DNA sequence: AGACCCGGCGCC
DNA sequence: AAAGGGCGCCGGGTCT
C-alpha cells in the first residue's frame, strides 16, 4: 500500500484520477483512472494509513464527502501547505493555488489567487461552480501531474529546513493544518444542530413576533425606538445612525464622545439605558435574526463555511453566517438530536499557559501546572488578588499600557522575567520591522510598504511612525502567543478527530463527529451512549497536543468539559 | 446602484 | 504621552 495517493476529481462527473506516491512524492507505478472516484478512494482507504494528496479540500474533498461511506483519515492539502511554506521562506502572501505553485516550479509567470467565492471581488459567476477552474492551471496542463510535482517540491522544501527540531515541528504544522481542512469540510457538510423553533421562540421573546414585512422593526425594537425618542425630547431620529444619536443627545445637553455601549453605561440618563438595550437587541435582530435563520440555519442545521488558516495567526475564520460570533444567548438553539448529546470542551486560560510553555519561565510554569492559573498567579505575586493577576497578564500579552496596569507589569517583570522577556522580545522584533513565528513555525506577515515609509519618516519625530511601530510591536507580541495557541488547538483537533474515528460504532451514521470549533473550544455531537468515551478522548487529545507541540513542559492545558443536551447548558 | 469606509459589537 | 491582539458582519454614510 502506497503511503500517499494523489487525487484529482474530474471537473464534471463522478470520476477522477489517482497516483500512488512514496513519502518523498515519487510516483509508484502509473496513474489510475477511476470511473467512480468515491468508490476507488474508499477502497484504498480501508486501512486508514493513506495520506491523500490534493490541490485543495474544497475542490477535492468536499464534493466527495456525500459519496464516501466514511471519512478519510489523513491528507496533505497543497494550498494550505503552500501558504505555510511561502511564509516560512519569507514570501508571505504569494499566490498559493496549485497553478501558482506549478508556475513557480517551472519559472513561468505566477497567476494571482482568485478572489474567494462570495467576496466582493468575485463575480460569483458560473465558473466558480467548477472548483478545478480555481486551481489556476494553464490550459493544457495536466492537473494530476501538477499535484504530483507540486507535492514533491513541497516535500523537498520541508526537508530543506535545516534544524531537526524546527523541521519536525513544521511537519507537524503541515499535518495539523491539513487535518483542519478535513475537519472544516466535514463540519460544513454535517452542520451544527440548530433548532429553528427554539431560535424563533427566543427571537420572539426578545424582539416581539416576526415582522410580516421583512426589513421592518419587530415590535419591541420599535417600542424601544419610540421610547428613546420620547426620552430625548420627541424629535424623530434613527437610533441606528451614529451621527443622529450623537446629535439627539447633544440637543439635550449630553456630549458623547461616541455611542459605544461602555460609554453609554456611564451616562446617567434614561435615554442612555434605552439605547444600550436597543443596541443589544438590534444586534441580535440584524446579525442573527430571522433573515439569518432563513439564509444559514435551514433543515435543522447551521451550515457555515470555515476558512482554515483564514487568520494570519492560524486561527480559523468563517465566511457567511458569522459562525465564530454566535451570541451566547443563541446557544440555546443548539440542541443535540434525539438520542444524541453534545460534548463541549474548552481550554481553560489557554493563552497564558501557552506563554508559560513557550517562554519556559519556571515560575509562570508552576502557576500553569494545575487548575486556576490566575488564582495561582495571584497567590504567588499579587497578594491573592485574582483580578489584578488576570489584568496584568492579559495586558502583558496584548501590549496594553493604559489604565493602572503599569505597576502590575512591573510586578510580573520582576517575578516572571523569562515570560515577560519573551513577549517583550517579540514586541521589539515587530517594532524593528522583523517577523516572528509560532511554536510550530507559522510565520507572521512582514510589515507593509506603507509601514516602512511611516516608520522611517518617524526617525526624527515621534509621531505617526512611532505609533505605527508600537502597533506592530503589539501585533508581533500577541502573534507568538495567539499563533502558538492556534498550533495547539489544531493539534488537539487532529488528535481528537483521529480518536473519534477509532471509537467502536455500528456504522458511520453512529459515529461521534465534530460540529463546532472556535479557537479554543470544540463541540462533538455524539450518540448518548458514547458521550463519556468522547469526553475521555477530548482530554487525551488535549494532552497529546501538549506533548506534540510543547514537548516536555510542566505546563498543563486543562479542559473544561460538559456533556449536555443543549450548548447553552455547558457554562 | 454599487463600492468602500467607518463605527460599533458579537465571538475568542 | 498614549492608551489591548485577532476576526466577520451590520447599517449608515459618502463617493463615484
XYZ file of C-alpha atoms (C1' of nucleotides) in Angstrom:
599
model
C 0.000 0.000 0.000
C 1.353 3.308 -1.047
C 1.726 5.718 1.865
C 0.378 8.593 -0.227
C -2.031 8.872 -3.128
C -2.500 11.989 -5.220
C -6.111 12.534 -6.199
C -7.764 14.719 -8.831
C -11.518 14.657 -9.413
C -12.896 15.057 -12.906
C -14.395 18.538 -13.211
C -17.743 17.262 -14.468
C -18.707 13.851 -13.199
C -18.072 11.216 -10.559
C -14.729 10.006 -11.859
C -11.190 11.025 -11.254
C -7.557 10.022 -11.365
C -5.205 8.645 -8.742
C -1.438 8.413 -8.461
C 0.261 6.361 -5.717
C 3.372 8.066 -4.296
C 6.107 7.349 -1.823
C 6.670 9.739 1.080
C 9.042 11.885 -0.941
C 6.343 12.245 -3.570
C 7.877 9.990 -6.214
C 5.247 8.108 -8.259
C 4.889 4.405 -7.524
C 3.698 2.956 -10.790
C 1.410 4.512 -13.366
C -1.585 6.743 -12.601
C -5.004 5.109 -12.441
C -8.321 6.301 -13.798
C -11.419 5.704 -11.685
C -14.903 5.967 -13.179
C -16.243 6.275 -9.624
C -13.702 8.237 -7.622
C -15.501 7.887 -4.283
C -15.554 4.108 -4.608
C -11.897 3.978 -5.568
C -10.930 6.243 -2.679
C -12.992 4.240 -0.203
C -11.363 1.019 -1.376
C -7.857 2.425 -0.976
C -8.703 3.992 2.388
C -9.621 0.693 4.055
C -6.679 0.508 6.431
C -6.650 4.249 7.178
C -2.940 4.749 6.589
C -3.099 6.569 3.255
C -2.321 10.256 3.171
C -4.405 11.745 0.378
C -2.698 14.494 -1.586
C -4.899 17.061 -3.285
C -4.829 20.618 -4.550
C -7.395 21.922 -2.074
C -10.024 20.316 0.123
C -12.865 22.464 -1.197
C -12.388 21.160 -4.715
C -11.219 17.616 -3.926
C -12.765 16.523 -0.621
C -15.998 18.466 -0.249
C -17.568 17.073 -3.457
C -16.522 13.567 -2.433
C -17.979 13.681 1.086
C -21.601 12.868 0.222
C -20.473 9.793 -1.706
C -17.921 8.381 0.731
C -19.051 5.648 3.130
C -16.791 7.076 5.833
C -14.387 9.919 6.437
C -10.788 9.943 5.244
C -8.088 9.729 7.874
C -5.280 11.921 6.558
C -4.467 14.367 3.816
C -1.858 16.778 2.536
C -3.583 19.929 1.354
C -1.287 21.594 -1.167
C -2.883 25.028 -0.992
C -2.682 25.284 2.798
C 0.837 23.860 2.906
C 1.966 26.196 0.132
C 0.866 29.181 2.212
C 2.722 27.887 5.278
C 5.870 27.228 3.278
C 5.797 30.582 1.488
C 5.548 32.466 4.770
C 8.310 30.334 6.257
C 10.513 31.089 3.252
C 9.963 34.826 3.543
C 7.447 35.062 0.694
C 4.368 35.701 2.799
C 1.217 36.253 0.766
C 2.479 34.985 -2.602
C -0.234 33.176 -4.594
C -0.856 29.708 -3.213
C -3.046 27.970 -5.760
C -1.894 24.766 -7.436
C -1.365 26.735 -10.626
C 0.755 29.348 -8.849
C 2.953 26.710 -7.203
C 3.234 24.887 -10.523
C 4.216 28.095 -12.315
C 6.918 28.870 -9.744
C 8.240 25.364 -10.209
C 8.569 25.935 -13.944
C 9.765 29.522 -13.842
C 6.577 30.754 -15.512
C 4.529 33.857 -14.715
C 2.629 33.215 -11.487
C -1.159 33.680 -11.697
C -2.773 35.582 -8.826
C -5.117 33.740 -6.490
C -8.748 34.113 -7.480
C -10.959 36.049 -5.071
C -12.910 33.787 -2.739
C -16.451 32.959 -3.821
C -18.923 35.253 -2.137
C -16.392 38.020 -1.591
C -16.816 41.485 -3.045
C -14.334 41.000 -5.890
C -15.839 37.713 -7.012
C -18.417 37.850 -9.766
C -19.895 34.600 -8.431
C -20.452 33.563 -11.992
C -20.800 30.050 -13.248
C -17.078 29.439 -13.432
C -16.853 29.343 -9.647
C -19.192 26.362 -9.624
C -16.448 24.267 -11.115
C -13.861 24.224 -8.428
C -10.950 22.917 -10.559
C -11.053 26.160 -12.541
C -9.932 27.924 -9.382
C -6.698 25.974 -9.392
C -5.280 28.485 -11.888
C -3.517 25.910 -14.037
C -2.795 26.989 -17.617
C -4.935 25.331 -20.303
C -3.486 22.009 -21.308
C -1.619 21.390 -18.048
C -2.389 18.007 -16.520
C -3.854 18.607 -13.042
C -2.725 15.224 -11.707
C 0.834 15.781 -12.919
C 0.756 19.243 -11.328
C -0.444 17.854 -7.994
C 2.310 15.238 -8.069
C 5.009 17.749 -8.992
C 3.978 20.430 -6.501
C 3.678 17.875 -3.726
C 7.171 16.505 -4.414
C 8.510 20.045 -4.374
C 6.791 20.798 -1.071
C 8.272 17.652 0.446
C 11.671 18.780 -0.761
C 11.193 22.238 0.760
C 10.169 20.648 4.064
C 13.292 18.516 4.069
C 15.358 21.625 3.410
C 14.546 23.055 6.851
C 17.935 22.609 8.476
C 17.227 22.438 12.174
C 15.911 18.987 13.121
C 13.560 20.240 15.815
C 12.199 23.075 13.691
C 11.681 20.680 10.777
C 9.808 18.177 12.910
C 7.595 20.916 14.327
C 6.886 22.377 10.892
C 5.936 18.918 9.608
C 3.540 18.637 12.497
C 2.097 22.000 11.495
C 1.663 20.770 7.921
C -0.159 17.657 9.117
C -2.324 19.550 11.605
C -3.269 22.264 9.114
C -4.231 19.565 6.622
C -6.275 17.746 9.261
C -8.004 21.070 9.788
C -9.005 21.044 6.134
C -10.691 17.672 6.679
C -12.500 18.858 9.794
C -13.646 22.095 8.170
C -15.087 20.313 5.143
C -16.814 17.749 7.338
C -18.283 20.317 9.729
C -19.598 22.356 6.800
C -21.158 19.183 5.430
C -22.626 17.912 8.722
C -23.683 21.295 10.101
C -24.256 22.345 13.698
C -27.562 21.068 15.110
C -29.839 24.099 15.174
C -33.418 24.152 16.403
C -35.182 26.796 14.373
C -38.233 26.563 16.642
C -36.192 27.431 19.735
C -34.347 30.168 17.878
C -37.680 31.571 16.744
C -39.091 31.483 20.282
C -36.021 33.269 21.629
C -36.283 35.953 18.979
C -39.972 36.414 19.682
C -39.331 36.774 23.429
C -36.569 39.296 22.881
C -37.876 41.257 19.901
C -41.564 40.537 19.545
C -43.225 38.497 16.796
C -41.508 38.175 13.452
C -42.499 41.227 11.354
C -44.787 40.438 8.452
C -42.864 42.810 6.258
C -39.227 41.797 6.011
C -36.913 44.644 6.944
C -39.334 46.374 9.296
C -38.590 46.639 13.012
C -40.071 43.999 15.274
C -42.463 45.373 17.883
C -40.170 45.515 20.913
C -37.424 47.221 18.911
C -39.940 49.707 17.514
C -41.262 50.408 21.030
C -37.749 50.953 22.340
C -37.009 53.327 19.478
C -40.162 55.310 20.264
C -39.375 55.462 23.995
C -35.868 56.563 23.204
C -37.186 59.334 21.008
C -39.505 60.490 23.791
C -36.701 60.400 26.341
C -34.654 62.729 24.155
C -37.333 65.330 23.561
C -39.537 63.757 20.939
C -37.795 64.836 17.780
C -37.527 61.914 15.325
C -34.138 60.326 14.764
C -32.778 56.979 13.662
C -31.245 55.081 16.579
C -29.174 53.069 14.100
C -27.420 56.225 12.962
C -24.359 57.082 14.963
C -24.429 60.749 13.889
C -28.144 61.221 14.560
C -27.804 59.644 18.003
C -24.918 61.922 18.940
C -26.929 64.937 17.791
C -30.053 63.862 19.682
C -28.069 63.537 22.921
C -26.239 66.796 22.284
C -29.595 68.561 21.860
C -30.368 67.536 25.457
C -27.023 68.827 26.646
C -25.297 65.457 26.792
C -21.991 65.431 24.938
C -20.925 61.908 23.997
C -17.545 61.016 22.559
C -19.100 58.015 20.869
C -22.152 55.783 21.083
C -20.215 52.800 22.382
C -22.190 50.946 24.958
C -19.472 51.110 27.619
C -19.595 54.886 27.352
C -23.394 54.950 27.410
C -23.370 52.800 30.523
C -21.602 55.620 32.340
C -24.247 58.188 31.354
C -26.916 58.831 33.978
C -29.918 59.421 31.733
C -32.887 57.163 30.923
C -32.172 57.517 27.212
C -28.704 56.020 27.646
C -30.149 52.863 29.202
C -32.792 52.624 26.494
C -30.184 52.997 23.765
C -27.953 50.306 25.252
C -30.903 47.926 25.315
C -31.923 48.905 21.796
C -28.412 48.239 20.503
C -28.202 44.840 22.179
C -31.493 43.702 20.698
C -30.917 45.317 17.329
C -27.637 43.473 17.063
C -29.362 40.129 17.552
C -32.061 41.061 15.084
C -29.738 42.175 12.289
C -26.892 39.705 12.780
C -28.644 36.520 13.953
C -32.354 37.154 13.470
C -34.936 35.685 11.144
C -33.126 36.722 7.988
C -30.018 34.952 9.247
C -32.043 31.851 10.042
C -33.530 31.802 6.547
C -30.095 32.128 4.990
C -27.973 29.889 7.179
C -29.926 27.627 9.507
C -32.377 25.561 7.499
C -33.278 21.907 7.818
C -32.186 21.655 11.447
C -28.563 22.527 10.796
C -26.492 25.699 10.750
C -24.031 25.340 7.878
C -21.334 27.984 7.815
C -18.218 27.838 5.728
C -14.997 27.638 7.686
C -11.772 29.121 6.362
C -8.800 27.134 7.643
C -5.858 29.422 8.303
C -8.102 32.380 7.493
C -6.415 34.426 10.206
C -2.663 35.018 9.883
C -2.179 33.568 13.351
C -3.585 30.249 12.157
C -6.949 30.723 13.748
C -9.812 29.822 11.519
C -12.109 32.400 10.027
C -15.562 31.835 8.615
C -17.379 33.081 5.590
C -21.051 33.772 5.906
C -23.278 33.276 8.879
C -20.903 34.691 11.434
C -20.136 31.177 12.646
C -17.486 32.286 15.108
C -19.593 35.085 16.587
C -22.797 33.348 17.567
C -24.179 35.327 20.521
C -24.084 33.262 23.688
C -27.807 33.662 24.208
C -28.486 31.847 20.938
C -26.578 28.772 22.069
C -29.972 27.838 23.482
C -30.916 26.828 19.914
C -28.040 24.349 19.593
C -29.574 21.085 20.775
C -28.403 17.534 20.181
C -30.570 15.234 18.077
C -32.839 12.801 19.967
C -30.676 10.083 21.492
C -27.556 12.184 20.988
C -25.598 14.556 23.228
C -23.105 17.369 22.869
C -19.667 17.155 24.429
C -18.480 20.737 24.860
C -14.856 21.296 25.815
C -12.909 24.494 26.051
C -9.307 25.056 27.024
C -9.065 26.949 30.277
C -6.817 30.030 30.162
C -5.124 28.772 27.028
C -3.061 31.827 26.118
C -1.272 32.410 29.438
C -0.497 28.698 29.560
C 0.940 28.937 26.069
C 3.101 31.838 27.219
C 4.353 29.776 30.159
C 5.227 26.843 27.903
C 6.809 28.994 25.182
C 8.987 31.051 27.487
C 9.851 28.154 29.796
C 9.530 30.575 32.666
C 9.865 28.288 35.669
C 7.774 30.465 37.938
C 4.941 31.004 35.470
C 5.030 27.308 34.568
C 4.408 26.484 38.241
C 1.269 28.627 38.172
C 0.213 26.800 34.986
C 0.826 23.281 36.285
C -2.645 22.842 37.702
C -6.129 24.294 37.996
C -6.818 28.032 38.000
C -3.754 29.777 36.607
C -4.843 33.263 37.651
C -5.558 32.085 41.180
C -2.066 30.606 41.421
C -0.558 33.732 39.900
C -2.433 35.901 42.381
C -1.282 33.794 45.305
C 2.371 33.955 44.316
C 2.664 37.546 43.150
C -0.474 39.636 43.727
C -1.395 39.065 47.395
C -4.278 36.861 46.311
C -5.907 39.473 44.079
C -7.062 37.363 41.132
C -8.451 40.297 39.138
C -5.116 42.072 39.248
C -3.263 38.938 38.246
C -5.527 38.410 35.253
C -5.485 42.051 34.189
C -1.713 42.216 34.376
C -1.081 39.052 32.445
C -3.599 39.887 29.722
C -2.074 43.346 29.467
C 1.364 41.817 29.033
C 0.125 39.537 26.250
C -1.760 42.286 24.413
C 0.779 45.061 24.935
C -1.565 47.190 26.976
C -0.032 50.206 28.675
C -3.123 52.187 29.649
C -5.045 52.291 32.865
C -3.415 51.331 36.123
C -1.591 48.308 34.879
C 1.915 49.767 34.968
C 2.597 48.521 38.494
C 1.130 45.126 37.623
C 3.510 44.804 34.681
C 6.421 45.752 36.909
C 5.473 43.023 39.341
C 5.250 40.499 36.511
C 8.580 41.623 35.095
C 10.203 41.134 38.474
C 8.622 37.776 39.271
C 8.476 36.215 35.791
C 11.433 37.640 33.897
C 11.617 34.888 31.285
C 7.934 35.145 30.361
C 7.948 38.931 30.199
C 11.250 38.875 28.343
C 9.711 36.558 25.783
C 6.795 38.823 24.870
C 8.939 41.937 25.058
C 11.500 40.455 22.672
C 8.683 39.613 20.250
C 7.429 43.180 20.521
C 10.888 44.618 19.825
C 11.273 42.390 16.769
C 7.998 43.737 15.448
C 8.828 47.357 16.190
C 12.078 46.900 14.270
C 10.218 45.586 11.233
C 11.001 41.904 11.760
C 8.825 38.833 11.687
C 8.077 36.325 14.427
C 6.810 32.745 14.342
C 4.601 30.403 16.293
C 5.940 27.392 18.159
C 5.357 25.150 15.133
C 6.755 27.673 12.664
C 3.836 29.671 11.308
C 5.434 32.975 10.333
C 3.671 36.303 10.707
C 3.317 38.740 7.793
C 6.117 41.262 7.279
C 5.355 44.951 7.644
C 3.701 46.623 4.673
C 5.491 49.094 2.422
C 3.329 51.834 3.963
C 4.547 50.825 7.375
C 8.185 51.086 6.324
C 7.628 54.579 4.885
C 5.835 55.687 8.008
C 8.394 54.410 10.487
C 11.348 55.743 8.512
C 9.793 59.193 8.486
C 9.475 58.909 12.241
C 13.212 58.621 12.856
C 13.316 62.315 13.615
C 9.935 62.865 15.226
C 7.913 60.510 17.429
C 4.567 60.793 15.667
C 2.518 58.529 13.435
C 5.565 56.412 12.677
C 6.241 55.774 16.332
C 2.616 54.864 16.917
C 2.710 52.557 13.945
C 5.880 50.855 15.181
C 4.338 50.291 18.589
C 1.175 48.928 16.979
C 3.258 46.410 15.092
C 5.066 45.561 18.310
C 1.725 44.767 19.915
C 0.836 42.630 16.919
C 4.026 40.522 16.995
C 3.894 40.362 20.804
C 0.422 38.875 20.594
C 1.158 36.820 17.486
C 3.648 34.488 19.149
C 1.039 33.595 21.741
C -2.136 33.585 19.653
C -0.472 31.627 16.843
C 1.106 29.092 19.196
C -2.271 28.674 20.875
C -3.686 28.025 17.403
C -0.918 25.440 16.846
C -2.025 23.652 19.995
C -5.708 23.869 19.093
C -5.074 22.448 15.614
C -3.057 19.600 17.093
C -5.909 18.945 19.508
C -8.396 18.940 16.653
C -6.325 16.476 14.627
C -5.779 14.170 17.600
C -9.423 14.303 18.599
C -10.630 13.580 15.084
C -8.401 10.524 14.933
C -9.585 9.312 18.343
C -13.236 9.769 17.420
C -12.695 7.733 14.269
C -11.261 4.902 16.373
C -14.286 4.591 18.666
C -16.241 1.389 18.050
C -19.549 2.145 16.361
C -22.138 0.094 14.497
C -21.817 2.241 11.373
C -20.649 5.590 10.065
C -24.013 7.176 10.887
C -23.445 6.425 14.588
C -20.001 7.968 14.695
C -19.430 10.935 17.043
C -18.348 13.918 14.977
C -17.068 17.435 15.466
C -19.721 20.067 14.863
C -18.057 23.240 16.097
C -14.580 24.643 16.646
C -13.980 28.146 17.905
C -10.334 28.949 18.607
C -10.027 27.110 21.928
C -13.304 25.255 22.133
C -14.707 22.144 20.459
C -18.187 20.654 20.328
C -18.734 16.990 19.460
C -22.158 15.627 18.553
C -22.324 12.049 19.784
C -24.722 9.182 20.365
C -25.602 9.419 24.069
C -24.046 6.084 24.958
C -20.635 7.228 23.723
C -20.585 10.629 25.414
C -18.319 9.565 28.269
C -15.845 7.988 25.886
C -15.856 11.162 23.800
C -15.107 13.233 26.903
C -12.160 10.955 27.650
C -10.991 11.246 24.037
C -11.056 15.055 24.222
C -8.951 15.090 27.370
C -6.484 12.633 25.868
C -6.286 14.695 22.679
C -5.515 17.834 24.683
C -2.649 16.124 26.456
C -1.397 14.664 23.201
C -1.420 18.161 21.709
C 0.596 19.488 24.664
C 3.240 16.821 24.181
C 3.428 17.218 20.406
C 3.579 20.992 20.367
C 5.493 21.848 23.530
C 7.292 18.631 24.348
C 8.435 18.134 27.888
C 6.799 21.017 29.732
C 5.368 21.086 33.238
C 2.581 23.313 31.910
C -0.797 21.611 31.664
C -3.652 22.523 29.338
C -6.778 21.508 31.200
C -10.162 21.466 29.520
C -13.499 22.416 30.959
C -15.735 19.672 29.610
C -19.501 19.377 29.787
C -21.811 16.686 28.462
C -25.082 18.388 27.666
C -28.215 18.231 25.601
C -28.053 21.946 24.830
C -24.951 24.037 24.115
C -26.199 26.831 26.403
C -26.024 24.477 29.395
C -22.288 23.969 29.006
C -21.364 27.027 31.077
C -26.974 51.415 -7.864
C -22.725 49.746 -6.236
C -18.082 50.158 -3.954
C -15.977 51.489 0.015
C -15.108 53.017 4.709
C -16.446 53.592 9.481
C -18.452 52.894 13.998
C -19.978 49.544 16.616
C -20.268 44.970 18.626
C -20.629 39.755 18.552
C -17.023 35.932 19.430
C -12.105 34.218 21.022
C 2.078 60.816 26.414
C -0.547 57.194 24.742
C -3.820 54.447 25.769
C -5.226 45.862 24.182
C -4.289 41.299 19.961
C -7.309 38.660 16.146
C -11.626 38.240 13.284
C -16.920 38.957 10.467
C -20.992 41.378 9.862
C -24.358 45.100 10.020
C -26.311 49.698 8.890
C -25.217 54.377 7.910
C -22.820 57.473 5.296
C -20.163 59.034 1.351
C -18.272 58.844 -3.042
C -18.478 57.558 -7.862
